[in-house]
């Protein structure tokens, strides 16, 4: 009764003041209309970022902060006198995952923006911009950077526009702007109970991409429950090697294992249903080869070949054996050789059990499991060969039986850690489709968050998979090109690979300079970055010729100090490092060999006593290390490598990158 009485009082109060409110509203409308008339010809322009009116009058924009894709909003904008260009700039055109669509037309989201960097004194030609459907939105004279926005719809794709901008005279670089937002959180019903995604940085990774349906994850398992809404729409080319048919009854999951694994990898996200998978928008290929805890070897091997031959980009294998099979190894090598990434669980044998096959096969990404505290799960197998770990205890995912399915919170096993990495791989391939299996494995290992003992170990491998960092590295590879390093360049793979890992970088003009010499200080930084050596600003180098240090310089002294601490360099003479001298090929080889012997001695082999190298060098300091480098093929592929290859010649940036890259591939 009290609430009802208050409502009556409020109604009466509103009734009393209603005529006054109406009068005030009419007066306000009149004033707004008058202001609109006064400002109609003042030359005001609309900012492509905030859509607020700038210029004389500083009128407020009715669309500021109200981004909408409704027809009513467009009609209202037209009524306000907006031109098509204003509409495009104000309303933008972005698709659901935050990436720009392939043309700039009206839709919800934010503005498509391109940025270019100009050489000193250069201005963009207006005709060139008009031919690309662009106009200048803002100039940042501090760095000669210009922001450009679309003014009409074009048939060119955004990457083609970027390429065209890059080719204009005086343009140092060009790129497509990326939206800035908080980490993306899906609205799925059970997502708040999923502890795994935030621990490995998936919300931040989803800001980059939630997947591309053209990327296919093959889950080799017990099939999937086809009635699960989170999975039904993304299934492609399902098959049962156990029954040799694609009929749905054959690949229908009756154990729940395959459904749980598949959902972690690829359940649809942000759809208000169930849970969110690691890669929301990719395609799922269920390949059924078992109905229980064990499987027939023939069905399993056939599943690998089926997945490769029917378009899989990623293969997830949560089954394994402690015994190696040649047939399995050759099937896995066939997959890797076909460009298919293979991700497998290390096994549930616990500490000391060793990594099971196929995870133990070189080139396969081997995945262990941790709990929500990032501690190794008690069941996770340990031993040499573990690459990374991922959430694998008390995992929320789907479960299923012969006539039911549902969400389960307590799934345990490296089986459920592996699809986190498979899903991440699919996300990486969505933004960088040309990544090779070796590159994917390298990025995932290099970007992992170290756990346990410092550096790679037999418990956690390289650490907890870091989706955010891995996606950033993949995107960097996709975007990274140097104008003087074409695809066919001898050292292109090495240069692009190291650049993606942040070990090396190009120049401000977009070139790399593969034929330029390397300074000794430069190489100290490169070797520390390549091997992820801990570098601290407090480290002091034992050389008196370094001069005053500048922490903001490209080559601060701590890299030289770290290299000296690890015995990688001893200088050119007692107390002297000669940082600004060109480093010779022989010095590079010696420092490389010393570095790997210091941090990863098992990854390099010592040559037999009777091994004779190709390079002739009698120096007592560099001769033995040159033999080690040759025996381990670190010099293979270098331009001119052979008996006439001069070890005392200055090392060039391209060949140094190639030697570093070969070392990292071991």
XYZ file of C-alpha atoms in Angstrom, residues 107-582:
476
model
C 26.757 0.177 -40.489
C 27.201 0.160 -36.756
C 30.567 0.414 -35.059
C 33.285 2.962 -35.447
C 35.125 4.677 -38.237
C 37.419 2.883 -40.636
C 40.666 4.850 -40.482
C 43.894 4.527 -42.426
C 47.187 6.012 -41.275
C 50.221 6.927 -43.367
C 53.642 8.224 -42.420
C 55.190 10.749 -44.791
C 58.732 11.738 -45.559
C 59.767 15.242 -44.550
C 58.160 17.950 -46.673
C 55.812 15.583 -48.507
C 52.079 16.162 -48.832
C 49.526 13.683 -50.119
C 48.027 14.360 -53.518
C 44.284 14.945 -53.255
C 43.628 13.223 -56.593
C 45.443 10.108 -55.372
C 43.301 10.048 -52.269
C 40.087 10.590 -54.220
C 40.942 7.663 -56.480
C 41.050 5.501 -53.351
C 37.860 6.983 -51.924
C 39.708 8.684 -49.071
C 40.172 12.131 -47.603
C 42.386 13.566 -44.896
C 40.838 13.589 -41.446
C 43.742 14.720 -39.299
C 47.422 15.571 -39.661
C 49.906 14.982 -36.847
C 52.843 17.207 -37.857
C 54.967 15.994 -34.943
C 55.677 12.745 -36.799
C 54.330 13.574 -40.271
C 51.464 11.125 -39.749
C 48.168 11.564 -41.594
C 44.841 9.933 -40.730
C 42.572 9.159 -43.682
C 38.905 8.145 -43.754
C 36.669 6.740 -46.516
C 34.265 9.122 -48.212
C 32.613 6.628 -50.534
C 32.246 2.916 -51.061
C 35.098 1.260 -52.968
C 35.559 -2.171 -54.509
C 39.082 -2.306 -53.109
C 39.619 -4.299 -49.924
C 41.282 -2.575 -46.958
C 44.571 -4.413 -47.479
C 44.556 -3.361 -51.143
C 44.022 0.256 -50.118
C 46.940 -0.040 -47.689
C 49.127 -1.435 -50.487
C 48.094 1.420 -52.778
C 48.860 4.006 -50.110
C 52.250 2.414 -49.461
C 53.187 2.836 -53.116
C 52.475 6.581 -53.214
C 55.536 8.860 -53.538
C 56.911 10.013 -50.202
C 54.941 7.511 -48.095
C 57.148 5.800 -45.499
C 54.483 3.395 -44.292
C 50.737 2.830 -44.398
C 48.420 0.802 -42.212
C 44.812 0.182 -41.301
C 43.712 1.445 -37.909
C 42.660 -1.074 -35.283
C 39.815 -0.531 -32.822
C 40.718 0.100 -29.203
C 38.421 -1.417 -26.626
C 38.338 -3.212 -23.330
C 39.005 -6.942 -23.378
C 36.110 -8.699 -25.067
C 33.896 -10.706 -22.724
C 31.306 -13.017 -24.317
C 27.705 -13.100 -23.148
C 27.357 -16.895 -23.032
C 25.320 -18.181 -20.102
C 28.083 -20.224 -18.488
C 31.085 -18.092 -19.451
C 31.419 -16.580 -15.929
C 32.182 -20.110 -14.704
C 34.955 -20.659 -17.272
C 38.191 -19.923 -15.421
C 40.456 -20.971 -18.282
C 40.006 -18.212 -20.898
C 40.967 -15.232 -18.695
C 43.967 -17.066 -17.231
C 45.546 -17.483 -20.666
C 44.597 -14.025 -21.982
C 41.812 -15.036 -24.353
C 39.611 -11.939 -23.797
C 42.487 -9.761 -25.016
C 43.149 -12.146 -27.908
C 39.480 -11.946 -28.903
C 39.948 -8.209 -29.360
C 42.181 -9.153 -32.295
C 40.054 -11.951 -33.732
C 37.484 -14.536 -32.704
C 38.304 -16.712 -35.670
C 37.572 -17.171 -39.350
C 35.178 -19.847 -40.574
C 37.647 -20.687 -43.327
C 39.993 -22.124 -40.684
C 39.182 -25.744 -39.805
C 40.006 -27.561 -36.562
C 39.827 -31.339 -36.871
C 39.106 -32.964 -33.513
C 40.160 -36.612 -33.712
C 38.139 -38.149 -30.912
C 34.818 -39.803 -30.076
C 32.781 -37.517 -32.337
C 30.432 -34.769 -31.165
C 26.829 -34.588 -30.036
C 25.241 -33.004 -33.103
C 22.377 -31.449 -31.121
C 24.677 -29.126 -29.163
C 23.715 -25.685 -30.467
C 27.164 -24.288 -29.724
C 28.689 -26.791 -32.174
C 26.004 -27.689 -34.713
C 26.448 -24.623 -36.921
C 30.205 -24.931 -37.327
C 30.554 -28.615 -38.297
C 32.160 -29.377 -41.674
C 33.136 -32.699 -43.291
C 32.353 -34.953 -40.316
C 33.409 -38.582 -40.626
C 33.842 -41.832 -38.749
C 36.886 -43.894 -39.658
C 35.587 -46.510 -37.252
C 32.472 -47.072 -39.374
C 33.875 -45.578 -42.601
C 30.936 -43.272 -43.222
C 29.935 -39.640 -42.844
C 26.412 -40.541 -41.726
C 25.571 -38.654 -38.561
C 24.780 -41.793 -36.542
C 28.396 -42.872 -37.006
C 30.141 -39.760 -35.703
C 27.584 -39.020 -32.980
C 29.341 -38.833 -29.605
C 28.231 -41.455 -27.084
C 30.978 -40.942 -24.484
C 31.054 -37.138 -24.107
C 34.813 -36.903 -24.465
C 34.875 -35.621 -28.034
C 32.070 -33.132 -27.413
C 33.925 -31.686 -24.435
C 37.178 -31.352 -26.341
C 35.497 -29.851 -29.417
C 33.574 -27.290 -27.355
C 36.710 -25.979 -25.659
C 38.296 -25.508 -29.059
C 35.427 -24.144 -31.112
C 32.088 -23.652 -29.320
C 30.271 -20.612 -30.655
C 30.769 -17.613 -28.404
C 28.826 -14.464 -27.608
C 25.547 -16.114 -28.622
C 23.837 -16.201 -25.197
C 24.037 -20.010 -25.323
C 26.076 -22.449 -23.265
C 29.785 -21.623 -23.171
C 32.420 -19.841 -25.236
C 35.030 -21.820 -27.110
C 38.577 -20.635 -27.695
C 37.934 -19.832 -31.362
C 34.278 -18.796 -31.791
C 33.973 -18.472 -35.529
C 36.142 -21.255 -36.939
C 34.883 -24.488 -38.465
C 34.935 -27.845 -36.702
C 35.690 -31.189 -38.354
C 34.759 -34.049 -36.026
C 36.640 -37.212 -37.007
C 35.292 -40.114 -34.977
C 37.650 -43.045 -34.444
C 36.699 -44.365 -30.996
C 33.745 -44.972 -28.715
C 35.719 -45.398 -25.514
C 38.983 -44.885 -23.674
C 40.971 -46.918 -26.195
C 41.011 -47.016 -29.965
C 42.008 -49.235 -32.841
C 45.326 -48.123 -34.361
C 43.985 -48.450 -37.892
C 41.019 -46.163 -37.210
C 43.308 -43.645 -35.503
C 45.873 -43.514 -38.323
C 43.077 -43.275 -40.887
C 41.653 -40.303 -38.969
C 44.904 -38.349 -39.383
C 44.991 -38.899 -43.136
C 41.284 -38.079 -43.465
C 41.675 -34.768 -41.635
C 44.634 -33.676 -43.749
C 43.047 -34.684 -47.049
C 39.732 -32.975 -46.270
C 40.973 -29.498 -45.461
C 41.957 -29.408 -41.800
C 44.266 -26.570 -40.771
C 44.692 -27.800 -37.198
C 44.497 -31.352 -35.846
C 43.688 -31.878 -32.163
C 44.642 -35.269 -30.693
C 43.859 -35.997 -27.065
C 44.672 -39.704 -27.255
C 48.127 -41.223 -27.157
C 50.447 -44.099 -26.375
C 53.774 -44.508 -24.611
C 55.016 -46.564 -27.531
C 56.034 -45.064 -30.843
C 54.730 -46.357 -34.164
C 56.354 -45.703 -37.514
C 52.931 -45.557 -39.164
C 51.874 -42.854 -36.710
C 55.060 -40.861 -37.183
C 54.748 -40.915 -40.964
C 51.088 -39.870 -40.778
C 51.995 -36.969 -38.483
C 54.887 -35.960 -40.737
C 52.480 -36.066 -43.682
C 50.228 -33.646 -41.818
C 53.054 -31.292 -40.884
C 54.473 -31.456 -44.398
C 51.043 -30.501 -45.729
C 51.044 -27.375 -43.579
C 48.652 -28.739 -40.947
C 49.426 -27.867 -37.316
C 49.187 -30.870 -34.972
C 48.446 -30.324 -31.266
C 48.475 -33.287 -28.870
C 48.204 -33.987 -25.150
C 51.292 -35.105 -23.231
C 49.255 -37.705 -21.309
C 47.837 -38.218 -17.834
C 50.593 -40.365 -16.344
C 51.727 -37.864 -13.729
C 55.244 -36.778 -12.869
C 58.024 -38.731 -14.498
C 55.732 -40.589 -16.882
C 57.256 -39.020 -19.985
C 55.503 -37.424 -22.942
C 53.270 -39.829 -24.861
C 53.059 -40.171 -28.634
C 52.169 -38.409 -30.884
C 52.977 -35.397 -28.650
C 56.585 -36.624 -28.465
C 57.005 -36.521 -32.250
C 59.101 -33.488 -33.325
C 56.950 -30.715 -34.761
C 53.855 -31.603 -32.734
C 52.819 -29.047 -30.111
C 52.821 -31.025 -26.843
C 50.423 -29.713 -24.178
C 50.336 -30.368 -20.433
C 47.769 -29.214 -17.873
C 47.604 -26.761 -14.956
C 44.896 -25.948 -12.426
C 43.298 -22.571 -11.717
C 46.285 -21.566 -9.533
C 48.637 -22.212 -12.474
C 50.146 -25.186 -10.672
C 50.893 -28.330 -12.631
C 47.970 -30.743 -12.438
C 48.902 -33.905 -10.544
C 47.914 -36.102 -13.478
C 49.850 -34.176 -16.157
C 52.751 -36.202 -17.559
C 56.197 -34.640 -17.320
C 59.467 -35.085 -19.161
C 61.469 -33.720 -22.055
C 59.433 -32.577 -25.002
C 56.651 -30.615 -23.307
C 56.037 -27.391 -25.200
C 53.440 -25.530 -23.124
C 50.727 -26.040 -20.526
C 47.099 -24.898 -20.539
C 44.087 -25.097 -18.199
C 43.147 -28.753 -17.719
C 41.565 -29.219 -14.293
C 37.956 -28.502 -13.297
C 37.214 -27.353 -16.824
C 33.698 -26.327 -17.802
C 32.635 -27.847 -21.102
C 29.975 -30.008 -22.678
C 29.391 -33.642 -21.796
C 27.190 -36.089 -23.664
C 25.798 -39.605 -23.723
C 23.773 -41.688 -26.136
C 20.623 -39.594 -25.700
C 21.619 -36.494 -23.757
C 24.099 -33.655 -23.506
C 24.771 -30.868 -21.049
C 27.337 -28.617 -19.380
C 29.770 -30.120 -16.883
C 32.139 -28.143 -14.646
C 34.595 -30.777 -13.503
C 36.329 -32.189 -16.597
C 39.959 -33.091 -15.884
C 42.854 -34.191 -18.053
C 45.422 -33.040 -20.561
C 42.710 -33.957 -23.084
C 40.933 -30.763 -22.059
C 44.085 -28.616 -21.992
C 45.017 -29.473 -25.573
C 41.988 -27.845 -27.296
C 42.822 -24.480 -25.715
C 46.030 -24.558 -27.748
C 44.298 -25.936 -30.846
C 41.756 -23.138 -30.647
C 44.490 -20.555 -30.192
C 46.260 -21.971 -33.230
C 43.071 -21.490 -35.237
C 42.853 -17.876 -34.054
C 46.449 -17.296 -35.126
C 45.793 -18.787 -38.558
C 42.723 -16.566 -38.863
C 44.914 -13.456 -38.864
C 48.071 -14.993 -40.363
C 46.988 -17.846 -42.662
C 50.461 -18.333 -44.111
C 52.027 -19.386 -40.812
C 53.756 -22.765 -41.040
C 53.392 -25.432 -38.332
C 56.939 -24.676 -37.195
C 56.179 -20.954 -36.951
C 53.002 -21.575 -34.956
C 54.872 -23.834 -32.554
C 57.692 -21.316 -32.219
C 55.350 -18.396 -31.507
C 53.306 -20.324 -28.949
C 56.461 -21.419 -27.120
C 58.210 -18.054 -27.322
C 55.192 -16.104 -26.069
C 54.268 -18.487 -23.239
C 54.362 -17.213 -19.648
C 57.221 -18.915 -17.843
C 56.219 -21.117 -14.893
C 58.282 -23.216 -12.524
C 62.092 -23.103 -12.884
C 63.436 -20.242 -14.997
C 63.320 -21.094 -18.673
C 62.098 -24.282 -20.375
C 61.735 -27.261 -18.037
C 60.335 -30.791 -17.918
C 57.231 -29.781 -15.950
C 55.735 -26.781 -17.741
C 57.776 -26.716 -20.932
C 58.085 -23.080 -21.987
C 55.210 -22.145 -19.682
C 51.515 -21.281 -19.692
C 50.176 -20.532 -23.146
C 49.600 -16.774 -23.576
C 46.860 -16.190 -26.136
C 47.153 -12.407 -26.122
C 50.896 -12.404 -26.802
C 50.665 -15.210 -29.360
C 47.955 -13.392 -31.299
C 49.938 -10.167 -31.253
C 52.940 -12.018 -32.670
C 50.823 -13.705 -35.347
C 49.258 -10.401 -36.329
C 52.708 -8.860 -36.474
C 53.801 -11.520 -38.949
C 50.680 -10.971 -41.019
C 51.342 -7.219 -41.193
C 55.125 -7.283 -41.227
C 56.758 -6.722 -44.568
C 59.955 -4.934 -45.455
C 60.059 -3.229 -48.819
C 63.585 -4.520 -49.495
C 62.866 -8.115 -48.432
C 60.559 -9.652 -51.053
C 59.045 -13.063 -50.467
C 61.628 -14.745 -52.667
C 64.578 -13.212 -50.804
C 67.081 -15.784 -49.558
C 66.647 -14.702 -45.940
C 62.963 -13.663 -46.033
C 61.694 -16.389 -43.690
C 64.392 -15.700 -41.127
C 63.967 -11.923 -41.225
C 60.178 -12.004 -41.028
C 60.232 -14.693 -38.332
C 62.672 -12.852 -36.082
C 60.835 -9.576 -36.653
C 57.588 -11.200 -35.527
C 59.278 -12.379 -32.345
C 60.614 -8.883 -31.697
C 64.243 -9.985 -31.996
C 64.972 -7.645 -34.895
C 63.214 -4.689 -36.460
C 63.384 -2.604 -39.568
C 64.015 1.052 -40.138
C 61.552 3.916 -40.001
C 61.333 3.936 -43.809
C 60.022 0.366 -43.869
C 63.244 -1.274 -45.011
C 65.414 -3.849 -43.262
C 68.782 -3.545 -44.991
C 69.699 -7.243 -45.291
C 72.991 -6.340 -46.948
C 74.112 -3.863 -44.284
C 76.763 -4.733 -41.678
C 75.939 -5.463 -38.036
C 77.598 -3.629 -35.151
C 78.901 -5.591 -32.188
C 76.505 -3.764 -29.843
C 73.635 -4.592 -32.198
C 74.463 -8.271 -32.171
C 74.629 -8.385 -28.371
C 71.025 -7.203 -28.281
C 69.983 -9.608 -31.044
C 71.425 -12.692 -29.344
C 69.872 -11.774 -25.990
C 66.485 -11.307 -27.623
C 66.685 -14.479 -29.689
C 67.460 -16.663 -26.670
C 65.186 -14.716 -24.284
C 68.060 -14.102 -21.893
C 67.073 -12.173 -18.757
C 68.330 -8.612 -19.121
C 68.244 -6.109 -16.278
C 69.008 -2.409 -16.469
C 71.130 -2.725 -13.335
C 73.584 -5.084 -15.027
C 77.017 -3.595 -15.532
C 79.244 -4.547 -18.449
C 82.942 -5.243 -17.677
C 84.178 -3.091 -20.546
C 85.606 0.404 -20.260
C 85.027 1.474 -23.874
C 81.232 1.507 -23.833
C 80.967 5.168 -22.894
C 78.042 6.713 -21.038
C 74.969 4.522 -21.177
C 71.631 5.788 -22.401
C 68.752 3.487 -21.367
C 66.655 4.922 -24.189
C 69.212 4.108 -26.867
C 68.675 1.280 -29.327
C 71.516 -0.719 -27.800
C 71.774 -0.007 -24.053
C 74.681 -1.543 -22.188
C 72.677 -4.153 -20.306
C 72.603 -6.372 -23.410
C 76.382 -6.362 -23.588
C 76.477 -7.004 -19.839
C 74.081 -9.953 -20.141
C 76.080 -11.431 -23.001
C 79.245 -11.124 -20.929
C 77.574 -12.693 -17.874
C 76.675 -15.771 -19.917
C 80.153 -16.014 -21.389
C 78.848 -15.237 -24.861
C 81.367 -12.452 -25.351
C 84.755 -11.802 -23.786
C 85.457 -8.640 -25.770
C 88.168 -7.951 -28.309
C 90.816 -7.453 -25.625
C 90.869 -7.264 -21.813
C 88.357 -4.564 -20.801
C 87.455 -3.694 -24.397
C 84.308 -4.587 -26.333
C 84.467 -2.268 -29.381
C 80.672 -1.796 -29.543
C 80.619 0.318 -32.692
C 82.828 -1.873 -34.842
C 81.298 -4.164 -37.431
